[in-house]
Amino acid sequence: MKALCWHGKEKVQIDTVPDPVIQDPGDIILQVTSTAICGSDLHLYDGYVPTMEKGDILGHEFMGEVVETGAAVRTLEKGDRVVVPFPIACGHCFFCTHDQFSLCDESNPNKSLLDKMYGHGGAALFGYSHLFGGFAGGQAEYVRVPYADVGPLKVPDGLSDEQVLFLSDIFPTGYGAVEEAGVKPGDTVAIWGCGPVGQFAIQGAWLLGAERVIAIDRVPERLELARTKGRAETIDASEERVMDRLNELTDNRGPDLCVDAVGMEAHGVGTVDAVLDRVKQAVMLGTDRAHALREVIQACRKGGRVAVAGVYAGLIDKFPFGAAFGKGLTFTMGQCHAHKYLRPLLQRIQKGEIDPSFLITHRLPLDQAPAAYKTFRDKEDGCIKVVLKP
């Protein structure tokens, strides 16, 4: 089959690789009908996630048709159309039974590596390095999906791939960030980053009753989408001092909830902390650029809440923990427990409350994926979200 494979920093290519096979009775084989490039994939593309190996198949946002089932699979059969959540979860460990699927204790065969890094490691992820299990991803013609009775969600007739594809990751991740942080009617929510996750955090804040949503970015087309489809007030970080503008908009109190939808590759411009982050990351003295997170902490109101939806991988220098402590902030963060949100968010789609396909700017065949990675990473051609068709 054809698959998009990693071959080094900024080098991905379409390779011919062996077709996946059933390895466990609980597996299914999926013929991929739609897959997407995620902002998290760019951390692999840019070389910031260790334990990648040449030939690893990328992609954790995908859906398709079941073409083969293992002997133990009970809920799915050949011909079913499913969307697959990006964490791989066993369904029966302590964390899965508490709806904390991205913290699964059983799915990651390389969990000991994460234990050494973090103290306790979490779930395996599709197409996301050997730290997270080394499972092949879905930017391919076919993919093996383990624990098939736990993860994949059967798609009802009448819904297109584009309406449901983002249930695999970015819709639950953006929505879940504001829900986990406890957004309440009347809240003012500020969201750093108007990429795909930020756009769904905007939508989630409205769906959950926020009174105001303020979106922050420096990319014109992302800000425009936040204003039009997202109905958010916007701040262009390339033209305004974000902290000053937020104080103006909130009578110097600050937003009730601040969301970091940027993560480890923040692009602060002209600030000392951003320059230091880039230098340290370049010479491997630091792993994450945390300009957005620092600004979130400074801007949030006293007693407010901070939700971290952007991915962070390791150590952060000059972290304003004193400000977080002094202001009494509450933090929620982590890989989304996507399984938890699949059915509730599918119901919102079915009711017509949201059509996630609004985000798509580029629809391309799989063989154009290598060029699409660069276009997406460099924010060229108005690119906000790429969907690939194997």
CSV table of N, CA and C in Angstrom, one decimal, residues 124-243:
chain,number,residue,atom,x,y,z
A,124,ALA,N,-0.9,4.8,24.2
A,124,ALA,CA,-0.3,4.8,22.9
A,124,ALA,C,-1.1,5.8,22.0
A,125,LEU,N,-0.5,6.3,21.0
A,125,LEU,CA,-1.1,7.2,20.0
A,125,LEU,C,-0.8,6.6,18.6
A,126,PHE,N,-1.8,6.8,17.7
A,126,PHE,CA,-1.5,6.4,16.3
A,126,PHE,C,-0.5,7.4,15.7
A,127,GLY,N,0.5,6.8,15.0
A,127,GLY,CA,1.5,7.5,14.2
A,127,GLY,C,2.2,8.6,14.9
A,128,TYR,N,2.6,8.3,16.2
A,128,TYR,CA,3.2,9.4,16.9
A,128,TYR,C,4.5,9.0,17.7
A,129,SER,N,5.4,8.4,17.1
A,129,SER,CA,6.7,8.0,17.6
A,129,SER,C,6.6,6.8,18.5
A,130,HIS,N,7.8,6.2,18.8
A,130,HIS,CA,7.9,5.0,19.6
A,130,HIS,C,7.7,5.3,21.0
A,131,LEU,N,7.9,6.5,21.5
A,131,LEU,CA,7.5,6.8,22.9
A,131,LEU,C,6.0,6.5,23.1
A,132,PHE,N,5.2,6.7,22.1
A,132,PHE,CA,3.8,6.4,22.2
A,132,PHE,C,3.4,5.2,21.5
A,133,GLY,N,4.2,4.2,21.5
A,133,GLY,CA,3.8,2.8,21.1
A,133,GLY,C,4.3,2.4,19.8
A,134,GLY,N,4.7,3.3,18.9
A,134,GLY,CA,5.2,2.9,17.6
A,134,GLY,C,4.1,2.4,16.6
A,135,PHE,N,2.9,2.7,16.9
A,135,PHE,CA,1.8,2.2,16.0
A,135,PHE,C,1.8,3.0,14.7
A,136,ALA,N,1.6,2.3,13.6
A,136,ALA,CA,1.4,3.0,12.3
A,136,ALA,C,0.2,3.9,12.3
A,137,GLY,N,0.4,5.0,11.6
A,137,GLY,CA,-0.7,6.0,11.6
A,137,GLY,C,-1.6,5.8,10.4
A,138,GLY,N,-2.5,6.8,10.2
A,138,GLY,CA,-3.6,6.6,9.2
A,138,GLY,C,-3.4,7.5,8.0
A,139,GLN,N,-2.3,8.1,7.8
A,139,GLN,CA,-2.0,8.8,6.5
A,139,GLN,C,-1.5,7.8,5.5
A,140,ALA,N,-2.4,6.9,5.2
A,140,ALA,CA,-2.1,5.7,4.4
A,140,ALA,C,-3.4,5.1,3.8
A,141,GLU,N,-3.2,4.1,2.9
A,141,GLU,CA,-4.4,3.5,2.3
A,141,GLU,C,-5.1,2.6,3.3
A,142,TYR,N,-4.4,1.9,4.2
A,142,TYR,CA,-5.0,1.0,5.1
A,142,TYR,C,-4.3,1.2,6.5
A,143,VAL,N,-5.0,0.9,7.6
A,143,VAL,CA,-4.4,1.0,8.9
A,143,VAL,C,-4.9,-0.1,9.8
A,144,ARG,N,-4.1,-0.6,10.7
A,144,ARG,CA,-4.6,-1.5,11.7
A,144,ARG,C,-5.0,-0.7,12.9
A,145,VAL,N,-6.2,-1.1,13.4
A,145,VAL,CA,-6.8,-0.4,14.6
A,145,VAL,C,-7.0,-1.4,15.7
A,146,PRO,N,-6.2,-1.4,16.8
A,146,PRO,CA,-6.4,-2.3,17.9
A,146,PRO,C,-7.5,-1.8,18.8
A,147,TYR,N,-7.9,-2.7,19.7
A,147,TYR,CA,-9.0,-2.4,20.7
A,147,TYR,C,-10.2,-1.9,19.9
A,148,ALA,N,-10.6,-2.6,18.9
A,148,ALA,CA,-11.7,-2.1,18.0
A,148,ALA,C,-13.0,-2.0,18.6
A,149,ASP,N,-13.3,-2.7,19.7
A,149,ASP,CA,-14.5,-2.6,20.4
A,149,ASP,C,-14.6,-1.4,21.3
A,150,VAL,N,-13.4,-0.7,21.5
A,150,VAL,CA,-13.3,0.4,22.4
A,150,VAL,C,-13.3,1.7,21.8
A,151,GLY,N,-12.5,1.9,20.7
A,151,GLY,CA,-12.3,3.2,20.1
A,151,GLY,C,-13.1,3.6,19.0
A,152,PRO,N,-13.1,2.9,17.8
A,152,PRO,CA,-13.8,3.4,16.7
A,152,PRO,C,-15.3,3.6,16.9
A,153,LEU,N,-15.8,4.7,16.3
A,153,LEU,CA,-17.3,5.0,16.4
A,153,LEU,C,-17.9,4.8,15.0
A,154,LYS,N,-19.0,4.1,15.0
A,154,LYS,CA,-19.7,3.8,13.8
A,154,LYS,C,-20.4,5.1,13.3
A,155,VAL,N,-20.2,5.5,12.1
A,155,VAL,CA,-20.8,6.7,11.5
A,155,VAL,C,-22.2,6.4,10.9
A,156,PRO,N,-23.2,7.2,11.4
A,156,PRO,CA,-24.5,7.0,10.8
A,156,PRO,C,-24.6,7.4,9.4
A,157,ASP,N,-25.6,6.7,8.7
A,157,ASP,CA,-25.8,7.1,7.3
A,157,ASP,C,-26.2,8.6,7.2
A,158,GLY,N,-25.9,9.2,6.1
A,158,GLY,CA,-26.3,10.6,5.9
A,158,GLY,C,-25.3,11.6,6.3
A,159,LEU,N,-24.2,11.2,6.9
A,159,LEU,CA,-23.2,12.2,7.3
A,159,LEU,C,-22.0,11.9,6.4
A,160,SER,N,-21.4,13.0,5.9
A,160,SER,CA,-20.2,12.9,5.1
A,160,SER,C,-19.0,12.7,5.9
A,161,ASP,N,-17.9,12.2,5.3
A,161,ASP,CA,-16.6,12.1,6.0
A,161,ASP,C,-16.2,13.4,6.6
A,162,GLU,N,-16.4,14.5,5.8
A,162,GLU,CA,-15.9,15.8,6.3
A,162,GLU,C,-16.6,16.3,7.5
A,163,GLN,N,-17.9,15.9,7.7
A,163,GLN,CA,-18.6,16.3,8.9
A,163,GLN,C,-18.1,15.6,10.1
A,164,VAL,N,-17.6,14.4,10.0
A,164,VAL,CA,-17.3,13.6,11.2
A,164,VAL,C,-15.8,13.4,11.4
A,165,LEU,N,-15.0,13.6,10.4
A,165,LEU,CA,-13.5,13.3,10.5
A,165,LEU,C,-12.9,13.9,11.7
A,166,PHE,N,-13.2,15.1,12.0
A,166,PHE,CA,-12.5,15.8,13.1
A,166,PHE,C,-12.9,15.3,14.5
A,167,LEU,N,-13.9,14.4,14.6
A,167,LEU,CA,-14.1,13.7,15.8
A,167,LEU,C,-12.9,12.9,16.3
A,168,SER,N,-12.0,12.6,15.3
A,168,SER,CA,-10.8,11.8,15.6
A,168,SER,C,-9.9,12.5,16.6
A,169,ASP,N,-9.9,13.9,16.6
A,169,ASP,CA,-9.0,14.6,17.4
A,169,ASP,C,-9.4,16.1,17.7
A,170,ILE,N,-9.3,16.9,16.7
A,170,ILE,CA,-9.3,18.4,17.0
A,170,ILE,C,-10.6,18.9,17.5
A,171,PHE,N,-11.7,18.3,17.1
A,171,PHE,CA,-13.0,18.8,17.6
A,171,PHE,C,-13.1,18.4,19.1
A,172,PRO,N,-12.9,17.1,19.5
A,172,PRO,CA,-12.9,16.8,20.9
A,172,PRO,C,-11.8,17.6,21.7
A,173,THR,N,-10.6,17.8,21.1
A,173,THR,CA,-9.6,18.5,21.8
A,173,THR,C,-9.9,19.9,22.1
A,174,GLY,N,-10.4,20.7,21.1
A,174,GLY,CA,-10.8,22.1,21.3
A,174,GLY,C,-12.0,22.2,22.3
A,175,TYR,N,-13.1,21.4,22.0
A,175,TYR,CA,-14.3,21.4,22.8
A,175,TYR,C,-14.0,21.0,24.2
A,176,GLY,N,-13.2,19.8,24.3
A,176,GLY,CA,-12.9,19.3,25.6
A,176,GLY,C,-12.1,20.2,26.5
A,177,ALA,N,-11.2,21.0,25.9
A,177,ALA,CA,-10.4,21.9,26.7
A,177,ALA,C,-11.3,22.9,27.5
A,178,VAL,N,-12.3,23.4,26.8
A,178,VAL,CA,-13.1,24.4,27.5
A,178,VAL,C,-14.1,23.7,28.5
A,179,GLU,N,-14.6,22.5,28.1
A,179,GLU,CA,-15.5,21.8,29.0
A,179,GLU,C,-14.8,21.4,30.3
A,180,GLU,N,-13.6,20.8,30.1
A,180,GLU,CA,-12.8,20.3,31.3
A,180,GLU,C,-12.5,21.5,32.2
A,181,ALA,N,-12.3,22.7,31.6
A,181,ALA,CA,-12.0,23.8,32.4
A,181,ALA,C,-13.2,24.5,33.1
A,182,GLY,N,-14.4,23.9,32.8
A,182,GLY,CA,-15.6,24.4,33.5
A,182,GLY,C,-16.1,25.7,33.0
A,183,VAL,N,-16.1,25.9,31.7
A,183,VAL,CA,-16.7,27.2,31.2
A,183,VAL,C,-18.2,27.2,31.6
A,184,LYS,N,-18.6,28.4,32.1
A,184,LYS,CA,-19.9,28.6,32.6
A,184,LYS,C,-20.6,29.8,31.8
A,185,PRO,N,-22.0,29.7,31.8
A,185,PRO,CA,-22.7,30.8,31.2
A,185,PRO,C,-22.2,32.2,31.8
A,186,GLY,N,-22.0,33.1,31.0
A,186,GLY,CA,-21.5,34.4,31.5
A,186,GLY,C,-20.0,34.6,31.4
A,187,ASP,N,-19.3,33.5,31.2
A,187,ASP,CA,-17.8,33.6,31.2
A,187,ASP,C,-17.3,34.4,30.0
A,188,THR,N,-16.2,35.1,30.2
A,188,THR,CA,-15.4,35.6,29.1
A,188,THR,C,-14.2,34.6,28.9
A,189,VAL,N,-14.1,34.1,27.7
A,189,VAL,CA,-13.1,33.1,27.4
A,189,VAL,C,-12.1,33.7,26.3
A,190,ALA,N,-10.8,33.7,26.6
A,190,ALA,CA,-9.8,34.1,25.7
A,190,ALA,C,-9.0,32.9,25.2
A,191,ILE,N,-8.8,32.8,23.9
A,191,ILE,CA,-8.2,31.7,23.3
A,191,ILE,C,-7.0,32.1,22.5
A,192,TRP,N,-5.8,31.6,22.9
A,192,TRP,CA,-4.5,31.9,22.2
A,192,TRP,C,-4.4,30.9,21.1
A,193,GLY,N,-4.3,31.3,19.9
A,193,GLY,CA,-4.1,30.4,18.7
A,193,GLY,C,-5.4,30.1,18.0
A,194,CYS,N,-5.6,30.5,16.8
A,194,CYS,CA,-6.8,30.3,16.0
A,194,CYS,C,-6.6,29.3,14.9
A,195,GLY,N,-5.7,28.3,15.2
A,195,GLY,CA,-5.5,27.2,14.3
A,195,GLY,C,-6.7,26.3,14.5
A,196,PRO,N,-6.6,25.0,14.0
A,196,PRO,CA,-7.8,24.1,14.1
A,196,PRO,C,-8.3,23.9,15.5
A,197,VAL,N,-7.4,23.6,16.5
A,197,VAL,CA,-7.9,23.4,17.9
A,197,VAL,C,-8.5,24.6,18.5
A,198,GLY,N,-7.8,25.8,18.2
A,198,GLY,CA,-8.4,27.0,18.7
A,198,GLY,C,-9.7,27.3,18.1
A,199,GLN,N,-10.0,27.0,16.8
A,199,GLN,CA,-11.3,27.3,16.2
A,199,GLN,C,-12.4,26.4,16.9
A,200,PHE,N,-12.0,25.2,17.3
A,200,PHE,CA,-13.0,24.4,17.9
A,200,PHE,C,-13.2,24.7,19.4
A,201,ALA,N,-12.1,25.3,20.0
A,201,ALA,CA,-12.3,25.8,21.4
A,201,ALA,C,-13.3,27.0,21.3
A,202,ILE,N,-13.2,27.8,20.3
A,202,ILE,CA,-14.1,29.0,20.1
A,202,ILE,C,-15.5,28.4,20.0
A,203,GLN,N,-15.7,27.4,19.2
A,203,GLN,CA,-17.1,26.9,19.0
A,203,GLN,C,-17.6,26.2,20.3
A,204,GLY,N,-16.7,25.5,21.0
A,204,GLY,CA,-17.0,24.9,22.2
A,204,GLY,C,-17.5,25.9,23.3
A,205,ALA,N,-16.7,27.0,23.4
A,205,ALA,CA,-17.1,28.0,24.4
A,205,ALA,C,-18.5,28.5,24.2
A,206,TRP,N,-18.9,28.8,22.9
A,206,TRP,CA,-20.2,29.2,22.6
A,206,TRP,C,-21.2,28.1,22.9
A,207,LEU,N,-21.0,26.9,22.5
A,207,LEU,CA,-21.9,25.8,22.8
A,207,LEU,C,-22.1,25.6,24.3
A,208,LEU,N,-21.2,25.9,25.1
A,208,LEU,CA,-21.3,25.7,26.5
A,208,LEU,C,-21.7,26.9,27.3
A,209,GLY,N,-22.0,28.0,26.6
A,209,GLY,CA,-22.7,29.1,27.2
A,209,GLY,C,-21.8,30.3,27.5
A,210,ALA,N,-20.6,30.4,27.0
A,210,ALA,CA,-19.8,31.6,27.2
A,210,ALA,C,-20.6,32.9,26.8
A,211,GLU,N,-20.3,34.0,27.5
A,211,GLU,CA,-20.9,35.3,27.1
A,211,GLU,C,-20.1,36.0,26.1
A,212,ARG,N,-18.7,35.9,26.2
A,212,ARG,CA,-17.8,36.5,25.2
A,212,ARG,C,-16.7,35.6,24.9
A,213,VAL,N,-16.2,35.6,23.7
A,213,VAL,CA,-15.1,34.8,23.3
A,213,VAL,C,-14.1,35.8,22.6
A,214,ILE,N,-12.9,35.8,23.0
A,214,ILE,CA,-11.8,36.6,22.4
A,214,ILE,C,-10.7,35.7,21.9
A,215,ALA,N,-10.4,35.9,20.6
A,215,ALA,CA,-9.5,35.0,19.9
A,215,ALA,C,-8.2,35.8,19.6
A,216,ILE,N,-7.0,35.2,19.8
A,216,ILE,CA,-5.7,35.8,19.7
A,216,ILE,C,-4.9,35.1,18.7
A,217,ASP,N,-4.3,35.7,17.7
A,217,ASP,CA,-3.4,35.1,16.7
A,217,ASP,C,-2.7,36.2,16.0
A,218,ARG,N,-1.9,35.9,15.0
A,218,ARG,CA,-1.2,36.9,14.2
A,218,ARG,C,-1.3,36.5,12.7
A,219,VAL,N,-2.1,35.5,12.4
A,219,VAL,CA,-2.3,35.1,11.0
A,219,VAL,C,-3.6,35.6,10.5
A,220,PRO,N,-3.6,36.4,9.5
A,220,PRO,CA,-4.9,37.1,9.1
A,220,PRO,C,-6.0,36.2,8.8
A,221,GLU,N,-5.8,35.1,8.0
A,221,GLU,CA,-6.9,34.2,7.6
A,221,GLU,C,-7.5,33.5,8.8
A,222,ARG,N,-6.6,33.2,9.8
A,222,ARG,CA,-7.1,32.5,11.0
A,222,ARG,C,-8.0,33.5,11.8
A,223,LEU,N,-7.5,34.7,12.0
A,223,LEU,CA,-8.3,35.7,12.7
A,223,LEU,C,-9.6,36.0,12.0
A,224,GLU,N,-9.6,36.0,10.6
A,224,GLU,CA,-10.8,36.2,9.9
A,224,GLU,C,-11.8,35.1,10.1
A,225,LEU,N,-11.4,33.8,10.2
A,225,LEU,CA,-12.2,32.7,10.4
A,225,LEU,C,-12.8,32.8,11.8
A,226,ALA,N,-12.0,33.2,12.8
A,226,ALA,CA,-12.4,33.4,14.2
A,226,ALA,C,-13.5,34.4,14.3
A,227,ARG,N,-13.4,35.5,13.5
A,227,ARG,CA,-14.4,36.6,13.5
A,227,ARG,C,-15.7,36.2,12.8
A,228,THR,N,-15.6,35.5,11.7
A,228,THR,CA,-16.8,35.2,10.9
A,228,THR,C,-17.5,33.9,11.3
A,229,LYS,N,-16.8,32.8,11.2
A,229,LYS,CA,-17.4,31.5,11.6
A,229,LYS,C,-17.5,31.4,13.1
A,230,GLY,N,-16.5,32.0,13.8
A,230,GLY,CA,-16.4,31.8,15.2
A,230,GLY,C,-17.1,32.9,16.0
A,231,ARG,N,-17.5,34.0,15.4
A,231,ARG,CA,-18.2,35.1,16.0
A,231,ARG,C,-17.4,35.7,17.2
A,232,ALA,N,-16.1,35.6,17.2
A,232,ALA,CA,-15.3,36.0,18.3
A,232,ALA,C,-14.8,37.4,18.1
A,233,GLU,N,-14.5,38.1,19.2
A,233,GLU,CA,-13.7,39.3,19.1
A,233,GLU,C,-12.3,38.9,18.9
A,234,THR,N,-11.5,39.7,18.2
A,234,THR,CA,-10.2,39.2,17.9
A,234,THR,C,-9.1,40.2,18.2
A,235,ILE,N,-7.9,39.7,18.5
A,235,ILE,CA,-6.7,40.5,18.8
A,235,ILE,C,-5.6,40.0,17.9
A,236,ASP,N,-5.1,40.9,17.1
A,236,ASP,CA,-3.9,40.6,16.2
A,236,ASP,C,-2.7,40.8,17.0
A,237,ALA,N,-2.0,39.7,17.4
A,237,ALA,CA,-0.8,39.9,18.3
A,237,ALA,C,0.3,40.5,17.6
A,238,SER,N,0.3,40.6,16.3
A,238,SER,CA,1.4,41.3,15.6
A,238,SER,C,1.2,42.8,15.6
A,239,GLU,N,0.0,43.3,16.0
A,239,GLU,CA,-0.2,44.7,15.9
A,239,GLU,C,-0.6,45.3,17.3
A,240,GLU,N,-1.0,44.5,18.3
A,240,GLU,CA,-1.4,45.0,19.6
A,240,GLU,C,-0.7,44.2,20.7
A,241,ARG,N,-0.5,44.9,21.8
A,241,ARG,CA,0.0,44.2,23.0
A,241,ARG,C,-1.2,43.5,23.6
A,242,VAL,N,-1.1,42.2,23.6
A,242,VAL,CA,-2.2,41.3,24.0
A,242,VAL,C,-2.7,41.6,25.4
A,243,MET,N,-1.8,41.7,26.3
A,243,MET,CA,-2.2,41.9,27.7
A,243,MET,C,-2.9,43.3,27.9
